[in-house]
CSV table of C-alpha atoms in Angstrom, one decimal:
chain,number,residue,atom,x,y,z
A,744,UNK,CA,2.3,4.4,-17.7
A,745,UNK,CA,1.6,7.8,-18.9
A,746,UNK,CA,-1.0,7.5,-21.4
A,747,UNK,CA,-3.3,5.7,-18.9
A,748,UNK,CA,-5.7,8.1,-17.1
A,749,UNK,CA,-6.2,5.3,-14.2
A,750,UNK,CA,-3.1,4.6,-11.6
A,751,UNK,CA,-4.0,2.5,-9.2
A,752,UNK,CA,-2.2,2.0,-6.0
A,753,UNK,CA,-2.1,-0.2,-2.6
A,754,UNK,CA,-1.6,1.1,0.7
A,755,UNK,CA,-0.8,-1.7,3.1
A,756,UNK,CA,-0.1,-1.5,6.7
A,757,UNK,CA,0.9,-4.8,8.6
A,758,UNK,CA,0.2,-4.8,12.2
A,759,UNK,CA,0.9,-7.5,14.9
A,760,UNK,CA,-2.7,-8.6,17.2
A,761,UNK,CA,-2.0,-9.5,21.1
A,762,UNK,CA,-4.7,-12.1,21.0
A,763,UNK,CA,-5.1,-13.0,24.7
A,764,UNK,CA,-6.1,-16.2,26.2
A,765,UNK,CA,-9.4,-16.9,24.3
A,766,UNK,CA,-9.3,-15.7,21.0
A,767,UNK,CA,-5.5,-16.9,21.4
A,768,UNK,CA,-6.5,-20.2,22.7
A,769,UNK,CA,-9.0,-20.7,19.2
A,770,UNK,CA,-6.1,-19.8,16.9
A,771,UNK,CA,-4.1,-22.3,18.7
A,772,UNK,CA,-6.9,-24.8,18.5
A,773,UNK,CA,-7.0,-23.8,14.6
A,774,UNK,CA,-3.3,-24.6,14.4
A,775,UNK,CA,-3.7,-27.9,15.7
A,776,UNK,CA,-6.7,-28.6,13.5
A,777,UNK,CA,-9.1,-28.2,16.7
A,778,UNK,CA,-12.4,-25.9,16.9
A,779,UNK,CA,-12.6,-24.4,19.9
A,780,UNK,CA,-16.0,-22.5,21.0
A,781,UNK,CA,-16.4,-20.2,24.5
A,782,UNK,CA,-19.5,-21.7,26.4
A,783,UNK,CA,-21.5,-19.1,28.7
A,784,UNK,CA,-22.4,-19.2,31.9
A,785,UNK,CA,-26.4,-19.9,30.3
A,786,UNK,CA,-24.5,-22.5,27.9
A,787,UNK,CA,-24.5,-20.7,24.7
A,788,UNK,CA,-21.7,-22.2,23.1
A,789,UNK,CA,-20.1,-19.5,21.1
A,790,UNK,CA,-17.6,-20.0,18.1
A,791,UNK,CA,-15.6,-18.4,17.1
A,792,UNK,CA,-14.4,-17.9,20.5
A,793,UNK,CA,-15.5,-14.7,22.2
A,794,UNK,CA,-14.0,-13.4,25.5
A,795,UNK,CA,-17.2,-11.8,26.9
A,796,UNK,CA,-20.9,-13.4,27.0
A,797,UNK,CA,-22.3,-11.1,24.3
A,798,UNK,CA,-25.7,-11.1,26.4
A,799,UNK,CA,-24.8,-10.3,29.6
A,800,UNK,CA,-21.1,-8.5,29.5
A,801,UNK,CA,-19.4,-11.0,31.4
A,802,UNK,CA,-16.3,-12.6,31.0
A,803,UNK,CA,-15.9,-16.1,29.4
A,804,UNK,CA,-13.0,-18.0,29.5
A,805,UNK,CA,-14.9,-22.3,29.2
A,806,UNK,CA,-13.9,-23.5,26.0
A,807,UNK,CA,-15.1,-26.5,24.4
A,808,UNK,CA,-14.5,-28.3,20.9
A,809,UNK,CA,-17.2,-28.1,18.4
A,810,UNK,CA,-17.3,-29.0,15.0
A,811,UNK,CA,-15.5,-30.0,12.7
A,812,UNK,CA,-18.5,-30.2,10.8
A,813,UNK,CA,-21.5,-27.6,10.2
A,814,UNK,CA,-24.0,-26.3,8.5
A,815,UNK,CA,-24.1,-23.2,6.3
A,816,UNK,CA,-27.2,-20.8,7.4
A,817,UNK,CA,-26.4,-17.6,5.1
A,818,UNK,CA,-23.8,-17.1,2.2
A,819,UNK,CA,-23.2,-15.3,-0.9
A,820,UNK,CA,-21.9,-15.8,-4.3
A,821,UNK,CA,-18.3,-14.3,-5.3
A,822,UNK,CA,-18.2,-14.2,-9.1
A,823,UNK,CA,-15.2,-12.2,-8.8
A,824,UNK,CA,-12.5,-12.4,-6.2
A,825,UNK,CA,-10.0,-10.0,-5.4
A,826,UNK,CA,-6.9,-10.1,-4.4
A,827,UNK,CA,-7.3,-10.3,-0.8
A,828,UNK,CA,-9.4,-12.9,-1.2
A,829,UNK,CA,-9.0,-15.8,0.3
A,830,UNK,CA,-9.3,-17.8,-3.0
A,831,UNK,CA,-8.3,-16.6,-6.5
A,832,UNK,CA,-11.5,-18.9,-8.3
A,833,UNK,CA,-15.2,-18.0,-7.3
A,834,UNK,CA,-16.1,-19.0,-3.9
A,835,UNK,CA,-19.0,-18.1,-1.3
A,836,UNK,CA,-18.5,-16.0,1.8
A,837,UNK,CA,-20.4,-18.4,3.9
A,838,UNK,CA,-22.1,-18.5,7.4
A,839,UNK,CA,-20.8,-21.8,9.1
A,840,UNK,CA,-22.3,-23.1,12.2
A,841,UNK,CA,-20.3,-25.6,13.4
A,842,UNK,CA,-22.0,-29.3,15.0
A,843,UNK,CA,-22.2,-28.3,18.6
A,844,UNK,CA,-22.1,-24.6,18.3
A,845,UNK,CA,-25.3,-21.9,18.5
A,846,UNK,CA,-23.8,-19.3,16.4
A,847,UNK,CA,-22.2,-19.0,13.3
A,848,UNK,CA,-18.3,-18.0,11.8
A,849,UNK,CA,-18.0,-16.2,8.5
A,850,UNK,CA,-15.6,-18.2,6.2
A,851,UNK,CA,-15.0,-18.9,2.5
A,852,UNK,CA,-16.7,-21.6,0.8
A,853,UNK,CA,-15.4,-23.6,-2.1
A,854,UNK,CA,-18.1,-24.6,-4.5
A,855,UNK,CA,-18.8,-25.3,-7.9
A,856,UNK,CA,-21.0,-22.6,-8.3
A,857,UNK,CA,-24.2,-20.7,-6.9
A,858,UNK,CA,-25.9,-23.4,-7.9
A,859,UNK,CA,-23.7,-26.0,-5.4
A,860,UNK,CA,-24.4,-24.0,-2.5
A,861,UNK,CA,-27.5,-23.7,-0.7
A,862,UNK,CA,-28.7,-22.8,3.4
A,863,UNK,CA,-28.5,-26.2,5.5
A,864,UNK,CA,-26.1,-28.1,3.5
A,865,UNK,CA,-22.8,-29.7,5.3
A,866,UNK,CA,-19.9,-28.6,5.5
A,867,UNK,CA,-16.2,-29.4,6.2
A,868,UNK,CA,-13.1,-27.5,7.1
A,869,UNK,CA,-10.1,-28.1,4.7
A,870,UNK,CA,-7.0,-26.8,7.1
A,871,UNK,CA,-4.2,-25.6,5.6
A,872,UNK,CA,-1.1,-27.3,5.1
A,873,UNK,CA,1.0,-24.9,6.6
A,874,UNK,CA,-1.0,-23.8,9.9
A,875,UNK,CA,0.1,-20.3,12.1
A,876,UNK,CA,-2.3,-19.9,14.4
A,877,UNK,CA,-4.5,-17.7,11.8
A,878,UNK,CA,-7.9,-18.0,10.7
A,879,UNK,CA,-6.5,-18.9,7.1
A,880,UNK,CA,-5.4,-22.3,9.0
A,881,UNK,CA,-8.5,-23.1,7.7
A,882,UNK,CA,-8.0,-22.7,4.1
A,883,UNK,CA,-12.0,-22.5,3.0
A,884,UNK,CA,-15.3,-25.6,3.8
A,885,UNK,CA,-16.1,-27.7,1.5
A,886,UNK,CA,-19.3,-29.5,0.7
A,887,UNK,CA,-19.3,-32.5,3.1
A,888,UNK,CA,-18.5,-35.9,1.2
A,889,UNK,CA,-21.6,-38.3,0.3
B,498,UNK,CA,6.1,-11.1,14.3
B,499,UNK,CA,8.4,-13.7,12.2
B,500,UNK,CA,11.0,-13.6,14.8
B,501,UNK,CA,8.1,-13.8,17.5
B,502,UNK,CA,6.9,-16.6,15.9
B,503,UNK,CA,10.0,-18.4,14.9
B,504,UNK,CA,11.7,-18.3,18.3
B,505,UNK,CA,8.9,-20.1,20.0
B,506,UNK,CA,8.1,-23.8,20.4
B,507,UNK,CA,6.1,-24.8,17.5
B,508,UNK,CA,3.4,-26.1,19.9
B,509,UNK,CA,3.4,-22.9,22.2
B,510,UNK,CA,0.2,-21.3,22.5
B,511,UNK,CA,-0.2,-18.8,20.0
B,512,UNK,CA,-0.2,-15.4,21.4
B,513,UNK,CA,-0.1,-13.2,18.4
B,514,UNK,CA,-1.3,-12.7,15.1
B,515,UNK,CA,0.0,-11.0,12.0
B,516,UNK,CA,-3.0,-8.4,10.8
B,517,UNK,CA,-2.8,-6.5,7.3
B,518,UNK,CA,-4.7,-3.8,6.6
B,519,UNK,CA,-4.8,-2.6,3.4
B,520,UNK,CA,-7.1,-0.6,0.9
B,521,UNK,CA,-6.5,-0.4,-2.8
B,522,UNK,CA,-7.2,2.7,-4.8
B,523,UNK,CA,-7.4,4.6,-7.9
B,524,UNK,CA,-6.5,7.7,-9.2
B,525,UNK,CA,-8.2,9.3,-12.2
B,526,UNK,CA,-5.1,11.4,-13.4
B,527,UNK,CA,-6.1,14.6,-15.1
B,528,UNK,CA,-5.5,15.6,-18.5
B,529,UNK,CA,-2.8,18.2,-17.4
B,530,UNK,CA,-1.1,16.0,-15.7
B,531,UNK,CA,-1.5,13.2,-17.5
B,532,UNK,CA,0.2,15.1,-20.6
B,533,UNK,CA,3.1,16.3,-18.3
B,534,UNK,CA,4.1,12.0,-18.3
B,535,UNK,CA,3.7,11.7,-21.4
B,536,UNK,CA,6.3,14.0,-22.1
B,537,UNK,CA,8.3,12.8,-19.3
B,538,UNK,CA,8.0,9.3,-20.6
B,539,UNK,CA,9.7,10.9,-24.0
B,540,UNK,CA,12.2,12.2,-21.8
B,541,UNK,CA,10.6,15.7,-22.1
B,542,UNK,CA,10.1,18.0,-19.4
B,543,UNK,CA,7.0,20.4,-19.8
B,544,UNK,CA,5.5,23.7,-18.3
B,545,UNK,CA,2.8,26.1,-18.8
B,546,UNK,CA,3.3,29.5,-19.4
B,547,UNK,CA,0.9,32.2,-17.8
B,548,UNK,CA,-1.0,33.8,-20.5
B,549,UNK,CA,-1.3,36.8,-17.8
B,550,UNK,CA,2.5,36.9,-16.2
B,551,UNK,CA,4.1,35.1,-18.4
B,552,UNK,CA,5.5,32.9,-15.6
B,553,UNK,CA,6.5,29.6,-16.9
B,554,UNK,CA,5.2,26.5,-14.2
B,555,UNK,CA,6.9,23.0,-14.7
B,556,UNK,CA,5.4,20.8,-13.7
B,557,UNK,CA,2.1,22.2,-15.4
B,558,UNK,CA,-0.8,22.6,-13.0
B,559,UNK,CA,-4.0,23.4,-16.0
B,560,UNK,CA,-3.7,27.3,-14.2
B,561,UNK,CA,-1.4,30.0,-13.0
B,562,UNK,CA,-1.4,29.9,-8.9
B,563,UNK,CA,-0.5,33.4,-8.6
B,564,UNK,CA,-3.2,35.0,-11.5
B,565,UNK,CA,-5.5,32.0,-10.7
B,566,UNK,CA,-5.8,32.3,-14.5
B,567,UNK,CA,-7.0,28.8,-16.8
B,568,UNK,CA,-3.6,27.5,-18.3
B,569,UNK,CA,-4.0,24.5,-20.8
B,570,UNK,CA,-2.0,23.2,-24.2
B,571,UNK,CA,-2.1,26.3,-26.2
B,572,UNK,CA,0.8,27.6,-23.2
B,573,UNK,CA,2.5,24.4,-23.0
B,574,UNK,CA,6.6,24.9,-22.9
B,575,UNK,CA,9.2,22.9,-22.8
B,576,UNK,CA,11.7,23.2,-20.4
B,577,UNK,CA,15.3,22.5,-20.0
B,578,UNK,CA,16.1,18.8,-18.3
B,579,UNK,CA,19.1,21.3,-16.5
B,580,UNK,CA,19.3,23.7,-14.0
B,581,UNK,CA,20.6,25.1,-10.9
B,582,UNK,CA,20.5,24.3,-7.6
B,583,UNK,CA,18.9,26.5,-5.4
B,584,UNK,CA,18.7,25.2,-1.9
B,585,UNK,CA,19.1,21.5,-0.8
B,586,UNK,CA,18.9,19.2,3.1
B,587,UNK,CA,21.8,16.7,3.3
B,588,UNK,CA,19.4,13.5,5.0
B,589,UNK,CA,20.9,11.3,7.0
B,590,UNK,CA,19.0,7.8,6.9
B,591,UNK,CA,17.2,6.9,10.3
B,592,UNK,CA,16.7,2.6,9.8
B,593,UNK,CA,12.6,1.7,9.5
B,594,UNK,CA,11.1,-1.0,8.0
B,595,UNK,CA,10.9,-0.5,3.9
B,596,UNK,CA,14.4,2.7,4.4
B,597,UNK,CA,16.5,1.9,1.3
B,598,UNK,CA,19.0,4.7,2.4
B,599,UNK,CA,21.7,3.4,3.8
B,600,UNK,CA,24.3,6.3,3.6
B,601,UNK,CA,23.9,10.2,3.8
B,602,UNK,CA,22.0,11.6,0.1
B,603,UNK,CA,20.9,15.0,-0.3
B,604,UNK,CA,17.8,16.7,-1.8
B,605,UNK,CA,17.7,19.7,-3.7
B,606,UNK,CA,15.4,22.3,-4.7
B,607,UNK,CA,16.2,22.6,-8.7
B,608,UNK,CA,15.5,25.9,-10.9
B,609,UNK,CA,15.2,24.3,-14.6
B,610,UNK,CA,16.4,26.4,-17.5
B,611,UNK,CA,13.5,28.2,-19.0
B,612,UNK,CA,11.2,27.5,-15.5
B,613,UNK,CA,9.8,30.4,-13.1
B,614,UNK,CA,9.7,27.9,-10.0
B,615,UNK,CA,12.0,25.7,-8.5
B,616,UNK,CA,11.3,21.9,-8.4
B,617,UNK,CA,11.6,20.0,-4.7
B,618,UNK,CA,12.7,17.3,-3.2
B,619,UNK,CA,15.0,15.9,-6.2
B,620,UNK,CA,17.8,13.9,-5.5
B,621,UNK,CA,21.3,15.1,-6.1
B,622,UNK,CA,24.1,12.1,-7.5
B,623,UNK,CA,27.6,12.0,-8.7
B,624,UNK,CA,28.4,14.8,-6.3
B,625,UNK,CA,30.3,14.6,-2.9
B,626,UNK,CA,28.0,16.0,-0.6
B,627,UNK,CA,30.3,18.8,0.8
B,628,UNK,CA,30.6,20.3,-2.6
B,629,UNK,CA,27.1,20.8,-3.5
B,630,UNK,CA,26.2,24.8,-3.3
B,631,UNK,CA,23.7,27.1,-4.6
B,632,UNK,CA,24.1,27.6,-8.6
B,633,UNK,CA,25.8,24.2,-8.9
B,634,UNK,CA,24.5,23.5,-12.7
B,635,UNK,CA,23.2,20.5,-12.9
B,636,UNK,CA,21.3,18.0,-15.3
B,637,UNK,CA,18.8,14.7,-15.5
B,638,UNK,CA,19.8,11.8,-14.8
B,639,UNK,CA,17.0,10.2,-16.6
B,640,UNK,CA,15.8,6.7,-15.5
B,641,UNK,CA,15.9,3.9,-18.5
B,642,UNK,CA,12.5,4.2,-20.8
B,643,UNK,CA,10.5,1.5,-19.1
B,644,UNK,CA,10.9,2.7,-15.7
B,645,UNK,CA,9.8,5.8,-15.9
B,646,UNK,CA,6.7,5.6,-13.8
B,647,UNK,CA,4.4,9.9,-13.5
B,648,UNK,CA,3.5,10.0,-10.0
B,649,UNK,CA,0.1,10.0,-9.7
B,650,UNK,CA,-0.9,13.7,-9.2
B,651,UNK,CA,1.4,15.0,-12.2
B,652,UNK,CA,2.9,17.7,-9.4
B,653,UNK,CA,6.4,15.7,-9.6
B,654,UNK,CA,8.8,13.8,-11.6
B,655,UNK,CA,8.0,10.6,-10.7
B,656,UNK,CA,10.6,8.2,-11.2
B,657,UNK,CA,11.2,9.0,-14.9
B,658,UNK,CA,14.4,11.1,-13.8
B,659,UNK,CA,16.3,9.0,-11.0
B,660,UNK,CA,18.8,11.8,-9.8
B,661,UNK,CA,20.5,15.1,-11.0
B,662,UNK,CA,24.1,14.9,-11.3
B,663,UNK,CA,26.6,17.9,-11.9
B,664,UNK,CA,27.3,19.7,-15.6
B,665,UNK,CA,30.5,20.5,-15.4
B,666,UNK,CA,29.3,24.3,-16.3
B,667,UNK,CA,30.5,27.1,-14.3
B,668,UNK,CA,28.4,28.2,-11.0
B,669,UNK,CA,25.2,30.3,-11.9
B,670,UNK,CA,25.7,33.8,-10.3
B,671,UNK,CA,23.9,34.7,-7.0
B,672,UNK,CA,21.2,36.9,-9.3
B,673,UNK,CA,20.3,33.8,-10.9
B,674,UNK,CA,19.1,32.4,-8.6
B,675,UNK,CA,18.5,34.8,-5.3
B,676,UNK,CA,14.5,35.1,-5.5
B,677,UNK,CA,14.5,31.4,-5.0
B,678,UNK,CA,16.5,30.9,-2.1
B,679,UNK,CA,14.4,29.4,0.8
């Protein structure tokens, strides 16, 4: 109201993605609680799913499973989320690469703190229970049990 | 993309995906215009007279855009919350995503008693839309306390004054109003 100084304001803009058949194909797989990966022509295996073989250019359209567990190789601490966030209590944005896969997806990790999270620990998906075909279907990892 | 979506088998490969882009900001409001909502939040609206040409600006802009001379509390004015139309665009509502208009509404350009320059784009109400004219007298409609929300720059009314809506006065002549005619 008027005697603030501050206004703050949000300007949104929702748009609609034509995935295509391999980035579609992984949001499908996400839907159906599946982790699909693109595998090269040298047999990188690639996740998430890229249409192209980032090396060479060409076009990649082999997908395999991989997963559903990884390990984390890289992540930082959230203290404070906002509210696009894809959780409303501290989390880690963590680097995830799944079992199978030779690269790694960025993806929110619940934790108890910075002091829960560390580089080569296990991890799990926990999917969503309402699944779109979005990569919030995956609703953040969690440490791996035991 | 709902209706994509929800016309589709549930186990159809998915083909689209909904993408928001979005940035949040802030505005540091200036004192000028901060003190302009203040007033308008007491259901006041405020100008500044030009020390130099003694033209009265509402809503204040901290200086006179024709003497480019500094304008600041010692010239603040208050000005009538009724005035006189002097131009106005019937719009006719073209249906988008977030259009509220349904039916026809027009704007007005508004010359407030005790005011040099006209303000824009300010919704004309209780008036059928044939019968609005230049010099119609008209007043605030001011919005309820707690709604009355200063737009963030301080140039406009925000939402503190949701329409204006006819006085009832006779029509202001033609010289009242014929160096503001657009």
């Amino acid at each position: 109201m008027p005697s603030d100084t501050d206004t703050t304001f949000t300007m949104e803009l929702m748009y609609r993605r034509s995935l295509g058949p391999v980035v579609g194909a992984f949001l499908t797989g996400l839907r159906d609680q599946r982790l699909l990966a693109s595998r090269t022509a040298e047999g990188r295996v690639i996740c998430p799913a890229l249409e192209y073989d980032p090396d060479s250019g060409d076009a990649v359209d082999d997908l395999v499973e991989v997963g559903p567990g990884g390990v984390v190789t890289g992540w930082t601490w959230v203290p404070e989320p906002l509210r696009k966030h894809p959780s409303d209590r501290p989390f880690a944005w963590a680097l995830v690469q799944l079992d199978g896969a030779d690269t790694a997806l960025v993806h929110a990790l619940a934790a108890d703190g910075p002091d829960a999270v560390r580089t080569g620990m296990r991890v799990v998906p926990r999917w969503a229970d309402e699944r779109t075909g979005h990569i919030t279907d995956i609703a953040c990892f969690v440490p791996e049990e035991g | 993309m709902a209706e994509d979506t929800a016309t589709e088998d549930p186990g159809a490969p998915v083909r689209f995906m909904p993408q928001l882009i979005g940035l949040d900001y802030t505005i540091k409001t200036n004192p000028v215009a901060a003190a302009f909502g203040a007033a308008l939040a007491d259901g006041r609206i405020t100008g500044h007279r030009c020390p130099s040409c003694q033209r009265v600006y509402a809503p204040p802009k901290g200086f006179c855009p024709i003497c480019v001379v500094p304008t600041g509390e010692a010239d603040l004015v208050e000005v009538a919350d009724r005035g006189l139309v002097t131009s106005w665009t019937v719009l006719t509502p073209i249906q988008y995503a977030g259009q509220k208009e349904r039916e026809d509404y027009a704007l007005a350009s508004i010359l407030l008693d005790g005011a040099d320059g006209t303000i824009g784009q300010q919704r004309l109400v209780d008036v059928p839309l044939d019968e609005i004219r230049m010099g119609l007298r008209v007043e605030a409609v001011w919005a309820p306390p707690d709604e009355r929300v200063a737009d963030d720059r301080g140039y406009g009314l925000g939402s503190a004054v949701s329409g204006w809506r006819p006085t009832g006065e006779p029509d202001a002549p033609p010289s009242a109003y014929q160096e503001h005619t657009l």
